[in-house]
Coordinates of C-alpha atoms in Angstrom, one line a residue:
M1 CA 104.4 106.3 97.5
C2 CA 106.1 103.8 95.2
G3 CA 104.3 101.7 92.7
I4 CA 104.3 97.9 91.9
V5 CA 103.1 96.3 88.7
G6 CA 103.1 92.8 87.3
Y7 CA 101.9 90.9 84.3
I8 CA 101.6 87.2 83.3
G9 CA 99.8 86.1 80.2
D10 CA 100.1 85.6 76.4
K11 CA 101.1 89.2 75.5
K12 CA 104.5 90.8 75.6
A13 CA 104.9 92.0 79.2
A14 CA 107.2 95.0 78.8
P15 CA 104.7 97.4 77.2
I16 CA 102.0 96.4 79.7
L17 CA 104.3 97.0 82.6
L18 CA 105.4 100.4 81.3
A19 CA 101.7 101.4 80.7
G20 CA 100.8 100.3 84.2
L21 CA 103.7 102.3 85.8
K22 CA 102.5 105.3 83.8
K23 CA 99.1 105.1 85.4
L24 CA 100.8 105.0 88.8
E25 CA 103.0 108.1 88.3
Y26 CA 100.7 110.1 90.6
R27 CA 102.1 108.2 93.5
G28 CA 105.5 110.0 93.1
Y29 CA 108.8 108.4 92.4
D30 CA 112.5 109.1 91.7
S31 CA 113.4 106.0 89.6
A32 CA 111.7 103.2 87.8
G33 CA 112.5 99.7 86.4
I34 CA 111.1 96.5 85.0
A35 CA 112.2 92.9 84.9
V36 CA 110.9 90.5 82.2
Q37 CA 111.5 86.7 82.1
E38 CA 113.1 85.7 78.8
K39 CA 114.1 82.3 77.6
K40 CA 117.4 81.9 79.5
A41 CA 117.4 84.8 81.9
V42 CA 115.5 87.6 83.6
K43 CA 116.2 90.9 81.7
I44 CA 116.2 93.9 84.0
V45 CA 116.2 97.6 82.9
K46 CA 116.1 100.4 85.5
K47 CA 116.8 104.1 85.5
E48 CA 116.9 107.0 87.9
G49 CA 114.5 109.7 86.9
K50 CA 111.2 109.9 85.0
L51 CA 109.5 107.0 83.2
D52 CA 110.5 108.5 79.9
K53 CA 114.1 107.6 80.6
L54 CA 113.1 104.1 81.4
K55 CA 111.0 103.9 78.2
S56 CA 113.9 105.1 76.1
R57 CA 116.2 102.6 77.7
T58 CA 113.8 99.7 77.1
E59 CA 113.5 100.7 73.4
E60 CA 117.2 99.8 73.1
E61 CA 116.5 96.3 74.3
V62 CA 114.4 93.5 72.7
F63 CA 111.7 92.1 75.1
Y64 CA 109.8 88.9 74.1
G65 CA 108.9 87.7 77.6
R66 CA 105.3 87.2 78.7
T67 CA 105.9 87.6 82.5
G68 CA 107.3 90.5 84.3
I69 CA 107.3 92.9 87.3
G70 CA 107.9 96.6 87.5
H71 CA 108.4 99.4 90.0
T72 CA 108.5 103.1 90.6
R73 CA 110.7 104.0 93.6
W74 CA 110.6 106.8 96.1
A75 CA 113.9 106.5 98.0
T76 CA 113.9 105.5 101.6
H77 CA 117.1 103.5 101.9
G78 CA 119.9 104.9 99.7
R79 CA 119.9 107.8 97.4
P80 CA 118.1 107.9 94.0
S81 CA 120.4 106.1 91.5
D82 CA 120.3 103.4 88.8
I83 CA 121.8 100.9 91.2
N84 CA 119.4 101.6 94.0
S85 CA 116.4 101.4 91.7
H86 CA 114.1 98.3 91.6
P87 CA 114.0 95.5 90.6
H88 CA 116.7 93.9 92.8
T89 CA 118.3 90.5 92.7
D90 CA 120.3 88.1 94.8
S91 CA 124.0 87.5 94.1
F92 CA 123.3 85.1 91.2
S93 CA 120.3 87.0 89.7
E94 CA 118.2 83.9 90.4
I95 CA 115.6 85.8 92.5
V96 CA 114.1 89.1 91.3
I97 CA 112.1 91.4 93.5
V98 CA 110.3 94.7 93.7
H99 CA 109.1 96.1 97.1
N100 CA 107.0 98.8 98.6
G101 CA 107.3 99.7 102.3
I102 CA 110.2 99.5 104.8
I103 CA 111.9 96.5 106.2
E104 CA 112.7 97.6 109.8
N105 CA 115.1 94.9 110.6
F106 CA 117.0 95.0 107.3
R107 CA 120.3 96.0 109.0
E108 CA 120.4 92.9 111.2
L109 CA 119.4 90.6 108.3
K110 CA 122.1 92.2 106.1
E111 CA 124.8 91.7 108.7
E112 CA 123.7 88.0 109.0
L113 CA 123.8 87.5 105.3
S114 CA 127.1 89.3 104.9
A115 CA 128.7 87.1 107.5
A116 CA 127.4 84.1 105.4
G117 CA 129.2 85.5 102.3
H118 CA 126.5 87.5 100.5
Q119 CA 127.7 90.6 98.7
F120 CA 125.4 93.5 98.2
K121 CA 125.4 96.0 95.3
S122 CA 122.9 98.6 96.6
E123 CA 122.1 100.5 99.7
T124 CA 118.5 99.3 99.8
D125 CA 116.5 97.2 102.3
T126 CA 114.9 95.5 99.3
E127 CA 118.0 93.8 98.0
V128 CA 118.4 92.2 101.5
V129 CA 115.0 90.5 101.0
A130 CA 116.1 89.1 97.6
H131 CA 119.2 87.6 99.2
L132 CA 117.2 86.1 102.1
I133 CA 114.7 84.5 99.7
S134 CA 117.7 82.9 97.8
T135 CA 118.9 81.2 101.0
Y136 CA 115.6 79.4 101.4
Y137 CA 115.0 78.7 97.7
D138 CA 114.8 75.0 96.7
D139 CA 112.9 74.9 93.5
D140 CA 109.7 76.2 95.2
L141 CA 109.5 80.0 95.1
R142 CA 106.3 80.4 97.2
T143 CA 107.8 78.3 100.0
A144 CA 111.0 80.4 100.0
V145 CA 109.0 83.6 100.1
N146 CA 106.8 82.3 102.8
K147 CA 109.8 81.5 105.0
T148 CA 111.3 84.8 104.3
V149 CA 108.4 87.0 105.2
K150 CA 108.2 85.4 108.6
R151 CA 111.5 86.9 109.4
L152 CA 110.7 90.4 108.1
E153 CA 109.7 93.3 110.4
G154 CA 107.9 96.3 109.1
S155 CA 105.3 97.0 106.4
F156 CA 105.8 95.7 102.9
A157 CA 104.3 94.6 99.6
L158 CA 106.5 92.3 97.5
A159 CA 106.4 90.9 93.9
V160 CA 108.9 88.2 93.3
M161 CA 110.0 86.1 90.4
S162 CA 112.6 83.3 90.0
K163 CA 114.7 82.6 86.9
Q164 CA 113.9 78.9 87.5
E165 CA 110.1 79.2 87.5
K166 CA 109.1 81.2 84.5
D167 CA 105.4 80.6 84.9
K168 CA 104.6 82.5 88.1
I169 CA 104.8 85.6 90.2
I170 CA 104.6 85.5 93.9
A171 CA 103.0 88.5 95.6
V172 CA 102.9 89.3 99.3
R173 CA 101.0 91.9 101.3
K174 CA 101.7 93.2 104.8
D175 CA 100.4 96.7 105.6
S176 CA 101.0 97.9 102.1
P177 CA 98.3 97.5 99.4
L178 CA 98.3 95.1 96.5
I179 CA 95.6 94.1 94.1
I180 CA 95.4 91.3 91.5
G181 CA 93.5 92.0 88.3
L182 CA 91.9 89.0 86.7
G183 CA 91.7 88.5 83.0
E184 CA 91.3 85.8 80.3
N185 CA 94.6 83.8 80.1
E186 CA 96.3 86.7 81.8
N187 CA 96.5 88.3 85.3
F188 CA 97.8 91.6 86.6
L189 CA 99.4 92.8 89.8
A190 CA 99.5 96.4 91.0
S191 CA 99.6 98.7 94.0
D192 CA 96.4 100.4 92.9
I193 CA 93.4 99.7 90.8
P194 CA 93.9 102.4 88.1
A195 CA 97.0 100.7 86.8
Y196 CA 94.9 98.1 85.0
L197 CA 91.4 99.4 84.7
E198 CA 91.7 99.4 80.9
H199 CA 92.3 95.6 81.0
T200 CA 89.8 94.3 83.7
D201 CA 87.3 95.4 86.3
N202 CA 87.6 92.2 88.4
F203 CA 90.1 92.2 91.2
Y204 CA 91.3 90.4 94.2
I205 CA 92.2 92.8 97.0
L206 CA 95.0 91.1 99.0
E207 CA 94.6 91.3 102.8
D208 CA 97.4 91.6 105.3
G209 CA 99.2 88.3 105.8
E210 CA 98.4 86.9 102.4
I211 CA 100.7 85.4 99.7
A212 CA 99.4 85.0 96.1
D213 CA 100.8 82.5 93.6
I214 CA 99.9 84.1 90.3
R215 CA 99.9 82.1 87.0
K216 CA 98.3 83.2 83.7
N217 CA 95.3 80.9 84.1
K218 CA 94.9 80.8 87.9
V219 CA 95.6 82.6 91.1
N220 CA 95.9 80.8 94.4
I221 CA 96.1 82.8 97.6
Y222 CA 97.5 81.6 100.9
K223 CA 97.8 82.8 104.5
F224 CA 101.3 83.2 105.9
N225 CA 100.8 79.9 107.8
G226 CA 100.5 78.2 104.4
D227 CA 96.7 77.5 104.4
L228 CA 95.0 77.9 101.0
I229 CA 92.2 80.5 101.1
A230 CA 89.2 79.0 99.4
N231 CA 86.6 81.1 97.7
K232 CA 88.4 84.4 98.0
N233 CA 86.0 87.2 97.3
K234 CA 86.4 89.1 94.0
T235 CA 85.8 92.8 93.8
K236 CA 84.1 94.2 90.7
I237 CA 85.1 97.9 90.2
S238 CA 82.4 100.2 89.0
W239 CA 84.9 102.8 87.8
D240 CA 85.8 102.7 84.1
A241 CA 89.1 103.4 82.4
E242 CA 87.8 106.8 81.1
M243 CA 87.1 108.0 84.7
A244 CA 90.8 107.5 85.4
E245 CA 91.9 109.6 82.4
K246 CA 92.3 113.4 82.1
Q247 CA 89.4 113.8 79.6
G248 CA 90.8 116.9 78.1
Y249 CA 91.9 118.6 81.3
Q250 CA 95.5 119.8 81.5
H251 CA 96.1 117.9 84.8
F252 CA 94.3 115.3 86.9
M253 CA 93.9 117.8 89.8
L254 CA 92.0 120.3 87.6
K255 CA 89.8 117.5 86.3
E256 CA 89.1 116.2 89.8
I257 CA 88.3 119.7 91.1
H258 CA 85.6 120.0 88.4
E259 CA 84.3 116.5 89.1
Q260 CA 83.4 117.4 92.6
S261 CA 79.8 118.3 91.8
E262 CA 79.1 114.9 90.3
S263 CA 81.0 112.9 92.9
L264 CA 79.1 114.7 95.7
K265 CA 75.8 114.0 93.9
R266 CA 76.7 110.3 93.9
L267 CA 77.3 110.3 97.6
L268 CA 74.1 112.1 98.4
E269 CA 72.0 109.9 96.1
D270 CA 73.4 106.9 97.8
N271 CA 72.3 108.1 101.2
L272 CA 69.0 109.8 100.4
N273 CA 65.6 108.1 100.4
G274 CA 62.5 110.1 99.5
G275 CA 64.3 113.3 100.1
Q276 CA 65.4 112.1 103.6
I277 CA 68.8 111.0 104.8
D278 CA 69.0 107.3 105.1
L279 CA 72.2 105.8 106.4
T280 CA 70.9 102.2 107.1
A281 CA 73.0 100.9 104.2
S282 CA 76.1 101.9 106.2
G283 CA 75.1 99.6 109.0
L284 CA 74.4 102.5 111.4
A285 CA 71.4 101.9 113.7
E286 CA 68.5 104.2 113.2
D287 CA 69.1 105.6 116.7
W288 CA 72.9 105.2 116.6
L289 CA 73.5 108.4 118.7
D290 CA 71.9 106.7 121.8
N291 CA 74.6 104.0 121.7
Y292 CA 77.6 106.3 122.3
D293 CA 78.8 108.8 124.8
K294 CA 81.8 110.1 122.8
I295 CA 83.2 110.1 119.3
H296 CA 86.8 109.7 118.2
I297 CA 87.7 110.8 114.7
V298 CA 91.0 109.4 113.5
A299 CA 92.7 110.1 110.1
C300 CA 95.8 111.5 108.3
G301 CA 96.4 114.6 106.3
T302 CA 93.5 115.9 104.3
A303 CA 91.2 113.3 105.8
Y304 CA 92.2 114.6 109.3
H305 CA 91.2 118.1 108.2
S306 CA 87.7 116.8 107.3
G307 CA 87.4 115.3 110.8
A308 CA 88.6 118.6 112.4
L309 CA 85.8 120.4 110.6
A310 CA 83.3 117.8 111.7
K311 CA 84.3 118.2 115.4
Y312 CA 83.0 121.7 115.5
L313 CA 79.6 120.8 113.9
L314 CA 79.0 117.5 115.8
E315 CA 79.7 119.0 119.2
D316 CA 77.7 122.1 118.4
K317 CA 74.6 120.5 117.2
L318 CA 74.6 117.0 118.7
R319 CA 76.2 117.9 122.1
I320 CA 78.4 114.9 122.1
P321 CA 82.2 115.1 122.9
V322 CA 84.3 114.6 119.9
E323 CA 88.1 114.1 119.8
V324 CA 90.1 114.4 116.5
E325 CA 93.5 112.7 116.4
V326 CA 96.2 112.3 113.8
A327 CA 96.2 108.5 113.2
S328 CA 100.0 108.3 113.5
E329 CA 99.8 109.6 117.1
Y330 CA 96.6 107.9 118.3
R331 CA 98.0 104.5 119.3
Y332 CA 101.0 106.0 121.1
R333 CA 99.0 107.9 123.7
N334 CA 96.9 105.2 125.4
P335 CA 93.6 106.8 124.4
I336 CA 90.5 106.4 126.6
V337 CA 88.4 104.1 124.5
D338 CA 85.5 101.8 125.5
A339 CA 82.2 100.3 124.3
G340 CA 80.7 103.8 124.6
T341 CA 83.1 105.1 121.9
L342 CA 82.2 105.5 118.3
M343 CA 85.4 105.7 116.3
I344 CA 85.1 107.3 112.9
V345 CA 88.1 106.5 110.7
V346 CA 88.5 108.4 107.4
S347 CA 90.7 107.2 104.5
Q348 CA 90.3 107.7 100.8
S349 CA 92.2 104.5 100.0
G350 CA 91.0 102.4 102.9
E351 CA 94.6 101.2 103.3
T352 CA 96.2 104.0 105.3
A353 CA 98.5 102.0 107.6
D354 CA 98.4 104.4 110.6
T355 CA 94.6 104.7 110.4
L356 CA 94.3 101.0 110.2
A357 CA 96.5 100.4 113.2
A358 CA 94.4 103.0 115.2
L359 CA 91.2 101.2 114.1
R360 CA 92.5 97.9 115.4
L361 CA 93.5 99.4 118.7
A362 CA 90.1 100.9 119.2
K363 CA 88.3 97.7 118.4
K364 CA 90.4 95.8 120.9
K365 CA 89.3 98.3 123.5
G366 CA 85.6 97.7 122.6
A367 CA 84.8 100.7 120.4
S368 CA 82.5 100.5 117.4
V369 CA 84.1 101.7 114.2
L370 CA 82.5 103.6 111.4
A371 CA 84.7 104.0 108.2
L372 CA 84.4 106.8 105.7
T373 CA 86.3 105.4 102.7
N374 CA 86.3 105.5 98.9
S375 CA 87.4 102.0 98.5
R376 CA 85.1 99.0 98.7
D377 CA 86.7 95.9 100.1
S378 CA 89.7 97.8 101.4
S379 CA 91.2 96.7 104.7
I380 CA 89.6 99.6 106.6
A381 CA 86.2 98.8 105.0
R382 CA 86.4 95.1 105.9
E383 CA 87.6 95.6 109.4
S384 CA 85.1 98.4 110.3
D385 CA 81.7 97.7 111.8
M386 CA 79.9 100.2 109.6
V387 CA 80.9 102.0 106.4
I388 CA 79.8 105.0 104.5
Y389 CA 81.4 104.8 101.0
L390 CA 82.5 108.1 99.6
K391 CA 81.6 107.4 96.0
A392 CA 84.2 109.9 94.8
G393 CA 85.5 107.6 92.0
P394 CA 89.2 107.2 91.2
E395 CA 91.4 110.0 92.6
I396 CA 94.6 110.2 90.6
A397 CA 95.9 113.6 91.5
V398 CA 98.7 114.0 94.0
A399 CA 96.6 116.4 96.0
S400 CA 93.2 115.1 97.2
T401 CA 90.2 117.3 96.2
K402 CA 87.0 115.4 95.5
A403 CA 87.7 112.8 98.1
Y404 CA 88.1 115.6 100.7
T405 CA 84.8 117.2 99.6
N406 CA 83.0 113.9 99.9
M407 CA 84.6 113.2 103.3
V408 CA 83.2 116.5 104.6
A409 CA 79.8 115.8 103.0
A410 CA 79.7 112.4 104.7
F411 CA 80.2 114.1 108.0
Y412 CA 77.3 116.5 107.0
L413 CA 75.1 113.4 106.4
L414 CA 76.0 112.1 109.9
L415 CA 75.3 115.6 111.4
V416 CA 71.9 115.9 109.9
D417 CA 71.0 112.3 110.7
G418 CA 72.1 112.9 114.3
M419 CA 70.0 116.1 114.4
R420 CA 67.0 114.0 113.6
Q421 CA 67.6 112.0 116.8
R422 CA 67.8 115.0 119.1
D423 CA 64.5 116.1 120.7
N424 CA 65.7 119.7 121.0
I425 CA 66.1 120.1 117.3
S426 CA 62.8 120.5 115.3
D427 CA 61.9 118.5 112.3
Q428 CA 61.7 121.8 110.4
I429 CA 65.4 122.7 111.1
T430 CA 66.5 119.2 110.2
A431 CA 64.5 119.4 106.9
E432 CA 66.1 122.8 106.2
Y433 CA 69.6 121.3 106.7
T434 CA 68.7 118.4 104.4
S435 CA 67.5 120.8 101.7
D436 CA 70.7 122.8 101.9
L437 CA 72.7 119.7 101.6
I438 CA 70.9 118.7 98.5
K439 CA 71.7 122.1 96.9
L440 CA 75.4 121.7 97.4
P441 CA 76.4 119.8 94.2
E442 CA 74.9 122.5 91.9
M443 CA 76.3 125.3 93.9
I444 CA 79.8 123.7 93.7
R445 CA 79.5 123.3 90.0
K446 CA 78.6 126.9 89.4
L447 CA 81.3 128.2 91.8
S448 CA 84.0 126.1 90.1
E449 CA 83.1 127.5 86.7
Q450 CA 82.5 131.1 87.7
S451 CA 85.5 131.7 90.0
K452 CA 88.1 130.0 87.8
E453 CA 89.4 133.0 85.9
Q454 CA 89.3 135.3 88.9
I455 CA 91.4 132.9 90.9
Q456 CA 93.8 132.4 88.0
A457 CA 94.4 136.2 88.1
I458 CA 94.9 136.2 91.9
A459 CA 97.3 133.3 91.7
N460 CA 99.5 135.3 89.4
N461 CA 100.5 137.4 92.5
Y462 CA 101.8 134.4 94.4
E463 CA 104.3 132.6 92.2
D464 CA 107.3 134.5 93.6
K465 CA 106.2 134.4 97.2
E466 CA 108.2 132.5 99.8
N467 CA 105.5 132.4 102.5
I468 CA 101.7 132.4 102.5
F469 CA 99.5 132.4 105.6
F470 CA 95.9 131.2 106.0
I471 CA 93.7 132.2 108.8
G472 CA 90.2 131.4 109.9
R473 CA 88.0 130.9 113.0
N474 CA 85.8 127.9 113.9
T475 CA 85.3 125.6 110.9
D476 CA 87.1 128.2 108.8
Y477 CA 90.3 127.4 110.7
T478 CA 90.1 123.8 109.5
L479 CA 89.6 125.1 105.9
A480 CA 92.7 127.2 106.4
L481 CA 94.6 124.1 107.4
E482 CA 93.4 122.3 104.2
G483 CA 94.1 125.3 102.0
A484 CA 97.7 125.6 103.3
L485 CA 98.3 121.9 102.8
K486 CA 97.0 122.0 99.3
L487 CA 99.2 125.0 98.4
K488 CA 102.5 123.7 99.8
E489 CA 101.8 120.2 98.6
I490 CA 101.9 121.1 94.9
S491 CA 103.4 124.6 94.6
Y492 CA 106.2 124.0 97.2
I493 CA 105.6 127.5 98.6
H494 CA 105.8 127.5 102.4
A495 CA 102.3 127.9 103.7
E496 CA 100.9 127.8 107.3
A497 CA 97.5 128.0 108.8
Y498 CA 96.6 129.6 112.1
P499 CA 93.4 130.3 114.1
A500 CA 92.9 134.0 113.3
G501 CA 92.7 134.9 117.0
E502 CA 96.2 133.4 117.6
L503 CA 98.0 135.9 115.3
K504 CA 98.7 138.2 118.2
H505 CA 100.4 135.5 120.2
G506 CA 103.6 135.6 118.2
T507 CA 102.7 134.9 114.6
L508 CA 102.0 138.5 113.7
A509 CA 105.7 139.1 113.9
L510 CA 106.1 137.1 110.6
I511 CA 103.6 139.3 108.7
E512 CA 105.5 142.0 106.8
E513 CA 105.1 144.0 103.6
G514 CA 103.8 142.0 100.7
V515 CA 103.3 138.7 102.6
P516 CA 100.0 137.1 101.3
V517 CA 97.4 136.3 103.9
V518 CA 94.3 134.3 102.9
A519 CA 91.4 134.9 105.3
L520 CA 88.5 132.5 105.4
G521 CA 85.3 134.2 106.4
S522 CA 82.5 131.8 105.3
R523 CA 80.7 131.9 108.7
A524 CA 78.6 135.0 108.9
D525 CA 78.0 134.5 112.6
I526 CA 81.7 135.3 113.4
F527 CA 82.7 137.3 110.4
S528 CA 83.3 140.5 112.4
K529 CA 85.8 138.7 114.6
L530 CA 87.7 137.3 111.6
F531 CA 87.7 140.7 109.9
S532 CA 89.3 142.4 112.9
N533 CA 92.2 140.0 112.5
L534 CA 92.4 140.7 108.8
K535 CA 92.7 144.4 109.5
E536 CA 95.6 143.5 111.9
V537 CA 97.6 141.8 109.1
K538 CA 96.7 144.5 106.6
A539 CA 98.1 147.1 109.0
R540 CA 101.4 145.3 108.8
G541 CA 101.5 145.4 105.0
A542 CA 100.1 142.0 104.2
E543 CA 98.6 141.3 100.7
T544 CA 95.1 140.1 101.7
L545 CA 92.7 137.7 100.1
L546 CA 89.3 137.4 101.7
I547 CA 87.0 134.5 100.9
T548 CA 83.5 135.2 102.2
E549 CA 79.8 135.0 101.3
E550 CA 78.4 137.5 98.8
N551 CA 77.0 140.8 100.0
Q552 CA 79.0 140.7 103.1
K553 CA 79.7 144.2 104.5
F554 CA 83.3 145.2 105.3
E555 CA 85.9 147.9 105.0
T556 CA 87.2 147.4 101.4
E557 CA 90.5 149.1 102.1
S558 CA 91.6 146.1 104.1
V559 CA 91.0 143.7 101.3
D560 CA 93.3 143.4 98.2
H561 CA 91.5 140.4 96.6
L562 CA 88.0 139.2 97.2
I563 CA 86.3 135.9 96.3
E564 CA 82.5 135.8 97.1
L565 CA 80.6 132.6 97.8
P566 CA 76.9 131.9 97.3
I567 CA 75.0 132.4 100.5
L568 CA 74.3 129.1 102.3
N569 CA 73.7 127.7 105.8
K570 CA 76.8 128.8 107.8
D571 CA 77.5 125.1 108.8
F572 CA 77.7 124.0 105.2
A573 CA 79.3 127.1 103.6
G574 CA 82.8 125.7 104.3
L575 CA 82.3 123.1 101.5
L576 CA 81.9 126.0 99.1
A577 CA 84.9 127.8 100.5
I578 CA 87.2 124.9 99.8
I579 CA 86.7 125.2 96.0
P580 CA 88.6 128.5 95.6
L581 CA 91.3 127.2 97.9
Q582 CA 91.8 124.2 95.7
L583 CA 91.8 126.3 92.5
L584 CA 94.2 128.8 94.1
A585 CA 96.7 126.0 94.9
Y586 CA 96.4 124.6 91.4
Y587 CA 96.9 127.8 89.5
T588 CA 99.7 128.9 91.9
A589 CA 101.5 125.6 91.2
L590 CA 101.0 126.0 87.5
N591 CA 102.5 129.5 87.6
C592 CA 105.5 128.1 89.6
G593 CA 106.1 125.6 86.7
E594 CA 105.5 122.6 88.9
D595 CA 104.6 119.2 87.5
I596 CA 101.2 119.1 89.2
D597 CA 100.5 115.4 88.4
Q598 CA 103.6 114.3 90.2
P599 CA 105.2 115.2 93.5
R600 CA 108.6 116.8 93.3
N601 CA 111.5 114.5 93.9
L602 CA 112.1 114.7 97.7
A603 CA 114.2 111.6 97.9
K604 CA 117.4 113.3 99.1
S605 CA 115.5 114.8 102.0
V606 CA 113.8 111.6 103.1
T607 CA 116.6 109.1 102.7
V608 CA 117.1 106.9 105.7
E609 CA 120.5 105.4 106.4

């Protein structure tokens, strides 16, 4: 979470910083602040709560400065409050800093600094960094920051200013993303590209272990060892500012649900040649399956769910062992990885720290790495051997929708390309799968439009529910996982997903009168098994919603609500089923009165002392 912005140039900094923070609201925050260099001091304004409070507070001040930094905070050290908000300073307000990430050894550093006479105002780890920089400062901010970061443990992104050096911002990246936007007589700093798309489409993407010295007319980037990085590659972003705006939709999530048809079309067009799947641009060999005896898929959250779905299909059709692991657990279990392993890492941002750490571990053990990512020139893209770019465009909403769809579709591309390489699968079957894949964008577009009002009406039944269960079998179970995550992520209703056949092993005891159960039945080959479980929950008084293909035969008395999907290849039908799940989450959250474009303030529950 958290967001960093910075500006240096010829314009007034404060309005640009506030606008940049507004574009990063989707990251979630509990407080916000800005610091602007004025003639004789650095003026700081920060407030707990929404950006509107900060904006109101800044309107009471007069800002002339042309250089500044800003931050939206999600509390980790210390409760949400004005004093714990960023920016932070040292004892004499000479050093000003904003920070994303966690300094793991802050307590030891704080004790050391306290013993030396430093006094702290806040409960944060960030303030400790400001004080440490001040101990090394001798009229050269970059050198002081460089000495400081060598003593820090953890993951962090920093933006630092000094009252004595009004012409620069120092930025640092270690395991937490930072980008630098490049303009004419002005430069920008941010955690994410959408913050400044309206100002520039040229960016430097900082890599781990880099320090940037940012002036209005130049940017120099150094390694932690002090070496200047010559000829740093610039990244030109193909997204435009309009793509990152709501374009008439009430919320970003709804906009992005309806963008899925176009974003999927971009991905397919990028990997089709003459009506045939062509993955050579990714770096995959034409006969890549022959090079590996197992596949490891590693990801987090929604990306993990896309990999869980892929496991069923890849093992079924390609007959290759596939393991799917949550990235945060992968490196702690000593996985069996060697040169015969293809690791597939999935990350929308390309900067997911746990996924990046797993990637590095696998590469050390000799594995080849294929990345599925939405972000060109991201850390994961750069460090992988092969990359399929998701082409989903900017995803601003709190809950991932179109990136998930394109992740699943990227696995479909791998599946069909792998089928081509298997002698036991005919060219005709491979061609049929390719044809079905090409049909998906238009089918998704129609389904999104046609099911919207029906799902809105179903969601009206859920706003006062405390628990909702999702069930499915085979790939439908992975869809149940994603549906439950989406619902609880933005509506804050407790939602759980279970393999349908596991209900009788304890979970059925939780099903009572009026509890909603969403059953995924997109796979015609096992529908009868799924429906027997649906009848079980209905017998206990559940309010049932069935999502299945049209014209499916079943006993209607067991189903309270029905959403029908267009008929498609059973292995691809799951991508249609996710559309009503996303819309259900959206409209349920809307009925619950949630601010869908921002996560609820969870700071009190995640505070670490």
